[in-house]
CSV table of C-alpha atoms and ligand atoms in Angstrom, one decimal:
chain,number,residue,atom,x,y,z
M,268,MET,CA,21.1,15.1,-15.6
M,269,LEU,CA,18.1,12.1,-15.3
M,270,GLU,CA,18.6,8.9,-17.2
M,271,LYS,CA,15.8,6.3,-16.6
M,272,ILE,CA,15.4,2.7,-17.2
M,273,TRP,CA,12.5,2.2,-19.6
M,274,ARG,CA,12.3,-1.6,-19.5
M,275,LYS,CA,14.5,-4.8,-18.9
M,276,LYS,CA,16.9,-4.9,-21.7
M,277,PRO,CA,15.5,-7.7,-24.4
M,278,THR,CA,17.2,-10.5,-23.7
M,279,SER,CA,19.4,-11.6,-26.8
M,280,ILE,CA,22.2,-14.5,-26.9
M,281,ASP,CA,25.3,-12.0,-26.9
M,282,GLU,CA,24.1,-10.4,-23.7
M,283,GLU,CA,26.3,-11.5,-20.6
M,284,PRO,CA,24.9,-14.1,-18.1
M,285,PHE,CA,23.4,-12.0,-14.7
M,286,SER,CA,26.4,-13.6,-13.0
M,287,VAL,CA,28.9,-12.3,-15.1
M,288,ARG,CA,27.5,-9.0,-14.9
M,289,VAL,CA,27.6,-9.3,-10.6
M,290,ASP,CA,31.3,-10.4,-11.4
M,291,LYS,CA,32.2,-7.3,-13.2
M,292,VAL,CA,30.0,-4.6,-11.1
M,293,ARG,CA,31.9,-6.1,-8.0
M,294,LYS,CA,35.2,-5.1,-9.5
M,295,ASN,CA,34.7,-1.6,-10.2
M,296,SER,CA,34.1,0.8,-7.6
M,297,VAL,CA,30.8,-0.3,-5.7
M,298,PRO,CA,28.4,2.8,-4.4
M,299,ILE,CA,29.4,2.5,-0.8
M,300,HIS,CA,25.7,3.8,0.3
M,301,VAL,CA,22.8,3.3,-1.8
M,302,ALA,CA,19.3,5.1,-1.0
M,303,ILE,CA,16.1,3.6,-2.0
M,304,ILE,CA,12.8,5.4,-2.3
M,305,MET,CA,10.3,2.1,-2.6
M,306,ASP,CA,7.5,3.5,-4.4
M,307,GLY,CA,4.5,2.0,-6.9
M,308,ASN,CA,3.2,-0.6,-4.4
M,309,GLY,CA,-0.4,0.4,-4.4
M,310,ARG,CA,-0.2,0.8,-8.2
M,311,TRP,CA,1.1,-2.6,-8.3
M,312,ALA,CA,-1.7,-3.8,-6.3
M,313,LYS,CA,-4.4,-2.1,-8.2
M,314,LEU,CA,-3.2,-3.3,-11.8
M,315,ARG,CA,-4.2,-6.7,-10.2
M,316,ASN,CA,-7.4,-5.4,-8.7
M,317,LEU,CA,-6.0,-6.0,-5.1
M,318,PRO,CA,-6.4,-3.9,-2.1
M,319,ARG,CA,-3.4,-1.3,-1.7
M,320,VAL,CA,-2.1,-3.1,1.4
M,321,ALA,CA,-1.1,-6.2,-0.7
M,322,GLY,CA,0.9,-4.4,-2.7
M,323,HIS,CA,2.7,-3.0,0.6
M,324,HIS,CA,2.9,-6.6,1.9
M,325,GLU,CA,4.6,-7.7,-1.8
M,326,GLY,CA,6.9,-5.2,-1.2
M,327,MET,CA,8.8,-7.0,1.8
M,328,LYS,CA,9.7,-9.6,-0.2
M,329,THR,CA,11.6,-7.0,-2.5
M,330,VAL,CA,13.2,-5.5,0.6
M,331,ARG,CA,14.3,-9.1,1.4
M,332,LYS,CA,15.4,-9.5,-2.0
M,333,VAL,CA,17.6,-6.1,-2.5
M,334,THR,CA,19.0,-6.5,1.0
M,335,ARG,CA,20.8,-9.8,0.2
M,336,PHE,CA,21.8,-8.6,-3.1
M,337,ALA,CA,23.2,-5.4,-1.7
M,338,ASN,CA,24.9,-7.2,0.8
M,339,GLN,CA,26.6,-9.8,-1.7
M,340,LEU,CA,28.1,-6.9,-3.8
M,341,GLY,CA,29.7,-5.6,-1.0
M,342,ILE,CA,27.3,-1.9,-0.6
M,343,GLY,CA,28.0,-0.9,2.7
M,344,VAL,CA,24.8,1.1,3.5
M,345,LEU,CA,21.1,0.7,2.2
M,346,THR,CA,19.0,3.2,3.5
M,347,LEU,CA,14.9,2.3,2.2
M,348,TYR,CA,12.7,5.1,2.5
M,349,ALA,CA,9.5,3.2,4.2
M,350,PHE,CA,7.7,5.7,5.8
M,351,SER,CA,7.2,9.6,5.4
M,352,THR,CA,6.6,12.2,7.6
M,353,GLU,CA,3.7,12.8,5.4
M,354,ASN,CA,2.3,9.1,4.9
M,355,TRP,CA,0.7,9.7,8.5
M,356,LYS,CA,-2.4,11.5,6.4
M,357,ARG,CA,-3.2,7.9,4.3
M,358,PRO,CA,-6.5,6.1,5.5
M,359,ARG,CA,-6.2,4.8,9.4
M,360,PHE,CA,-6.3,1.3,8.4
M,361,GLU,CA,-3.5,1.4,5.6
M,362,VAL,CA,-1.3,3.3,8.2
M,363,ASP,CA,-2.4,0.8,11.0
M,364,PHE,CA,-1.5,-2.1,8.3
M,365,LEU,CA,1.7,-0.4,7.2
M,366,MET,CA,2.8,-0.2,11.3
M,367,LYS,CA,2.5,-4.0,11.2
M,368,LEU,CA,4.6,-4.9,8.4
M,369,PRO,CA,8.2,-4.0,10.9
M,370,GLY,CA,7.3,-6.7,12.7
M,371,GLU,CA,6.0,-9.3,10.1
M,372,PHE,CA,9.2,-8.3,8.2
M,373,LEU,CA,11.5,-9.3,11.1
M,374,THR,CA,9.7,-12.4,12.5
M,375,THR,CA,10.2,-13.9,9.4
M,376,TYR,CA,14.0,-12.4,8.0
M,377,LEU,CA,15.7,-11.4,11.2
M,378,PRO,CA,17.2,-14.9,11.8
M,379,GLU,CA,18.5,-14.4,7.9
M,380,LEU,CA,19.8,-10.7,8.7
M,381,ILE,CA,21.9,-12.1,12.0
M,382,LYS,CA,23.3,-14.9,9.7
M,383,GLU,CA,24.5,-12.9,6.9
M,384,ASN,CA,26.0,-10.5,9.2
M,385,VAL,CA,23.4,-7.3,8.4
M,386,ARG,CA,22.9,-4.9,10.8
M,387,VAL,CA,19.5,-3.1,11.1
M,388,GLU,CA,19.3,0.8,11.8
M,389,MET,CA,16.7,3.7,11.5
M,390,ILE,CA,16.1,7.2,11.0
M,391,GLY,CA,13.4,9.1,11.8
M,392,ASP,CA,10.9,10.0,14.3
M,393,PHE,CA,11.0,6.6,16.6
M,394,SER,CA,8.7,8.1,19.2
M,395,ALA,CA,5.8,8.7,17.2
M,396,LEU,CA,5.8,4.8,16.2
M,397,PRO,CA,3.3,2.7,17.9
M,398,LEU,CA,5.2,0.6,20.7
M,399,HIS,CA,4.9,-2.6,19.1
M,400,THR,CA,6.3,-1.3,16.0
M,401,ARG,CA,9.2,0.1,18.0
M,402,ASN,CA,9.6,-2.8,19.9
M,403,ALA,CA,9.9,-4.7,16.9
M,404,ILE,CA,12.9,-2.5,15.7
M,405,LYS,CA,14.2,-1.7,18.9
M,406,ASN,CA,14.7,-5.6,19.5
M,407,ALA,CA,16.3,-6.3,15.6
M,408,MET,CA,18.6,-3.1,15.9
M,409,GLU,CA,20.1,-4.7,19.5
M,410,ALA,CA,20.1,-8.1,18.3
M,411,THR,CA,22.2,-7.4,14.9
M,412,ALA,CA,24.4,-4.0,16.5
M,413,TYR,CA,27.5,-5.8,16.7
M,414,ASN,CA,26.9,-7.1,13.1
M,415,ASP,CA,29.6,-5.6,10.8
M,416,GLY,CA,28.3,-6.1,7.0
M,417,LEU,CA,25.9,-4.4,5.4
M,418,ILE,CA,23.7,-1.8,7.4
M,419,LEU,CA,20.5,-2.3,6.8
M,420,ASN,CA,19.1,1.4,7.6
M,421,PHE,CA,15.2,2.2,7.3
M,422,ALA,CA,13.8,5.7,7.1
M,423,MET,CA,10.6,5.3,9.3
M,424,ASN,CA,8.4,8.3,10.0
M,425,TYR,CA,11.3,10.5,8.3
M,426,GLY,CA,11.1,13.6,6.6
M,427,SER,CA,14.2,15.6,5.6
M,428,ARG,CA,12.8,19.1,6.1
M,429,LEU,CA,11.9,18.3,9.8
M,430,GLU,CA,15.3,16.7,10.0
M,431,LEU,CA,16.7,20.3,9.0
M,432,VAL,CA,14.4,22.0,11.1
M,433,ASN,CA,15.7,20.2,14.2
M,434,MET,CA,19.2,20.6,13.0
M,435,VAL,CA,18.8,24.3,13.2
M,436,LYS,CA,17.0,24.1,16.8
M,437,GLU,CA,20.1,22.4,18.0
M,438,ILE,CA,22.5,24.5,16.6
M,439,SER,CA,20.8,28.0,17.8
M,440,GLU,CA,20.5,26.0,21.3
M,441,LEU,CA,24.2,25.9,21.5
M,442,ALA,CA,24.7,29.4,20.3
M,443,LYS,CA,22.3,30.9,22.5
M,444,ASP,CA,24.2,28.7,25.4
M,445,ASP,CA,27.4,30.4,24.4
M,446,LYS,CA,28.4,27.1,23.4
M,447,ILE,CA,29.6,27.4,20.0
M,448,ASP,CA,30.8,30.7,17.7
M,449,LEU,CA,28.8,31.3,14.5
M,450,THR,CA,31.9,30.8,12.9
M,451,ASP,CA,31.9,27.4,14.2
M,452,ILE,CA,28.8,26.9,12.1
M,453,ASP,CA,29.9,25.1,9.0
M,454,GLU,CA,28.8,21.6,6.9
M,455,CYS,CA,30.6,19.8,9.1
M,456,LEU,CA,28.6,21.0,12.1
M,457,ILE,CA,25.5,20.8,10.2
M,458,GLU,CA,26.2,17.3,9.2
M,459,SER,CA,26.7,16.1,12.8
M,460,HIS,CA,23.1,17.6,13.7
M,461,LEU,CA,21.5,15.5,10.9
M,462,MET,CA,20.0,11.9,11.5
M,463,THR,CA,22.9,10.6,9.4
M,464,SER,CA,25.8,11.8,11.4
M,465,HIS,CA,27.1,8.8,11.7
M,466,LEU,CA,26.8,7.4,7.5
M,467,PRO,CA,28.2,8.4,4.7
M,468,GLU,CA,26.3,10.4,2.3
M,469,PRO,CA,24.5,8.2,-0.5
M,470,ASP,CA,26.0,7.6,-3.9
M,471,LEU,CA,23.4,6.5,-5.5
M,472,LEU,CA,19.4,6.9,-5.0
M,473,ILE,CA,17.2,4.5,-6.7
M,474,ARG,CA,13.4,5.4,-7.0
M,475,THR,CA,11.1,2.9,-8.9
M,476,SER,CA,7.7,3.5,-10.3
M,477,GLY,CA,8.3,6.4,-12.4
M,478,GLU,CA,8.0,9.5,-10.5
M,479,VAL,CA,11.0,11.9,-10.6
M,480,ARG,CA,11.2,13.4,-7.7
M,481,LEU,CA,12.5,13.8,-3.9
M,482,SER,CA,9.4,13.7,-2.0
M,483,ASN,CA,11.3,15.1,1.5
M,484,PHE,CA,13.8,12.4,1.4
M,485,MET,CA,17.4,13.1,2.3
M,486,LEU,CA,17.9,16.8,0.7
M,487,TRP,CA,20.8,18.0,2.5
M,488,GLN,CA,22.7,14.4,1.8
M,489,LEU,CA,21.7,13.7,-1.7
M,490,ALA,CA,23.3,16.9,-3.0
M,491,TYR,CA,26.0,15.2,-4.8
M,492,SER,CA,24.3,11.6,-5.5
M,493,GLU,CA,23.3,10.4,-8.3
M,494,PHE,CA,19.7,9.6,-9.3
M,495,VAL,CA,18.8,6.4,-11.0
M,496,PHE,CA,14.7,6.1,-11.9
M,497,THR,CA,13.2,3.0,-13.2
M,498,ASP,CA,9.6,2.9,-14.5
M,499,VAL,CA,9.2,-0.5,-12.4
M,500,TYR,CA,6.9,-1.0,-9.7
M,501,TRP,CA,8.7,-1.7,-6.0
M,502,PRO,CA,6.9,-5.3,-5.8
M,503,ASP,CA,8.8,-5.9,-9.6
M,504,PHE,CA,11.6,-4.7,-8.6
M,505,ASP,CA,14.5,-7.5,-8.8
M,506,GLU,CA,18.3,-7.9,-8.4
M,507,GLU,CA,18.5,-7.9,-12.2
M,508,TYR,CA,17.0,-4.2,-12.0
M,509,PHE,CA,19.4,-3.5,-9.1
M,510,LEU,CA,22.3,-4.4,-11.3
M,511,GLU,CA,21.3,-2.4,-13.7
M,512,ALA,CA,21.3,0.7,-11.6
M,513,ILE,CA,24.3,0.3,-10.3
M,514,GLU,CA,25.8,-0.5,-13.9
M,515,GLU,CA,24.3,2.9,-14.5
M,516,PHE,CA,26.0,4.4,-11.6
M,517,GLN,CA,29.5,2.9,-12.5
M,518,MET,CA,29.3,4.4,-16.1
M,519,ARG,CA,28.5,7.9,-14.9
M,520,SER,CA,31.1,8.0,-12.0
M,521,ARG,CA,33.9,6.8,-14.8
M,522,ARG,CA,32.5,9.6,-17.2
M,523,PHE,CA,32.7,12.0,-14.6
M,524,GLY,CA,36.3,10.5,-13.4
M,525,SER,CA,38.0,10.7,-16.5
M,526,VAL,CA,39.2,14.0,-17.8
M,527,THR,CA,37.7,14.5,-21.1
M,528,ASP,CA,35.0,16.3,-23.1
M,529,GLU,CA,32.9,18.2,-21.1
M,530,VAL,CA,35.0,18.0,-18.0
M,531,ASN,CA,37.8,19.4,-19.7
M,532,ILE,CA,36.9,22.5,-21.4
M,533,VAL,CA,39.1,24.3,-23.1
M,534,ARG,CA,39.2,28.1,-22.5
M,535,SER,CA,41.0,30.6,-24.4
U,721,V0D,C1,5.4,-1.1,2.3
U,721,V0D,C2,7.5,-1.3,0.4
U,721,V0D,C3,10.3,-3.2,5.7
U,721,V0D,C4,7.2,-0.1,0.9
U,721,V0D,C5,8.2,-2.5,1.5
U,721,V0D,C6,6.1,0.9,8.1
U,721,V0D,C7,6.1,-0.2,2.1
U,721,V0D,C8,7.2,-3.0,2.2
U,721,V0D,C9,9.6,-2.8,6.9
U,721,V0D,C10,10.8,-2.7,8.0
U,721,V0D,C11,7.0,-1.6,4.3
U,721,V0D,C12,11.0,-1.7,8.7
U,721,V0D,C13,11.6,-1.6,9.7
U,721,V0D,C14,12.2,-2.6,10.1
U,721,V0D,C15,12.5,-3.3,9.4
U,721,V0D,C16,11.1,-3.7,8.7
U,721,V0D,C17,8.8,-1.7,6.4
U,721,V0D,C18,7.5,-0.1,6.4
U,721,V0D,C19,6.8,-0.3,5.3
U,721,V0D,C20,6.6,1.1,6.8
U,721,V0D,F1,13.1,-2.3,11.4
U,721,V0D,N1,9.1,-3.4,4.8
U,721,V0D,N2,8.4,-2.1,5.1
U,721,V0D,N3,8.5,-1.0,7.2
U,721,V0D,N4,6.8,-1.9,3.4
């Protein structure tokens, strides 16, 4: 079932204030792992007659907001789809611009991330990134390696099919060398050869800007996740929309957890 957040609920005098909603959400079961497809930066810019890259740049502010808020809510892992294996097909100057964003983001926000006990991690093919991008990320990963708060996991040059292809190659190699038996191949072994082997599966996937597809993102890992789609462009996404998505998640998992109606169909 795909439910969408269409727009901000109209504010009315009887709507609960943001802080009360945050308290309630924190008391319920907060998702451990939230994954986000940060879409709509280009369209946000176009709407304002700005170049696409202005939208990408603005999107960094949302990354900062959402990271701080996820940390406050007690979320364990926030995975952000920052650059896909398909994104190399974009115009050269746009790719070059994007590759400068991790460095700029970290120059601005790394001190804050360290202070707030956030741990920076990455999934994806690191080796194909420009050296300056790799260095910026590597530095942040090392500087936050002992933090045990939120894991801020960037999917960079990540593609799920490539991840699955590599998993098959690694397992085949083990079988060929008689290190494993075919009967040893199970879900657990497969998971241990994915880039997310050290992480729990996402409980919640959010995609912004109205597109309703996965775009080669965590195909295996999202098998049981709740999906929330919103029409809001990533630069306009904020704490309130994030809270709305989590409220939706909590509503669904409560429904799913209770032994009533559709779950408990009486058979004759
Ligand atoms: C552009 C919206 C932060 C999505 C957000 C190269 C598209 C802003 C990072 C980042 C991007 C990555 C790794 C890291 C620290 C920060 C980032 C890219 C794009 C892809 F360690 N924002 N951001 N990386 N955008």
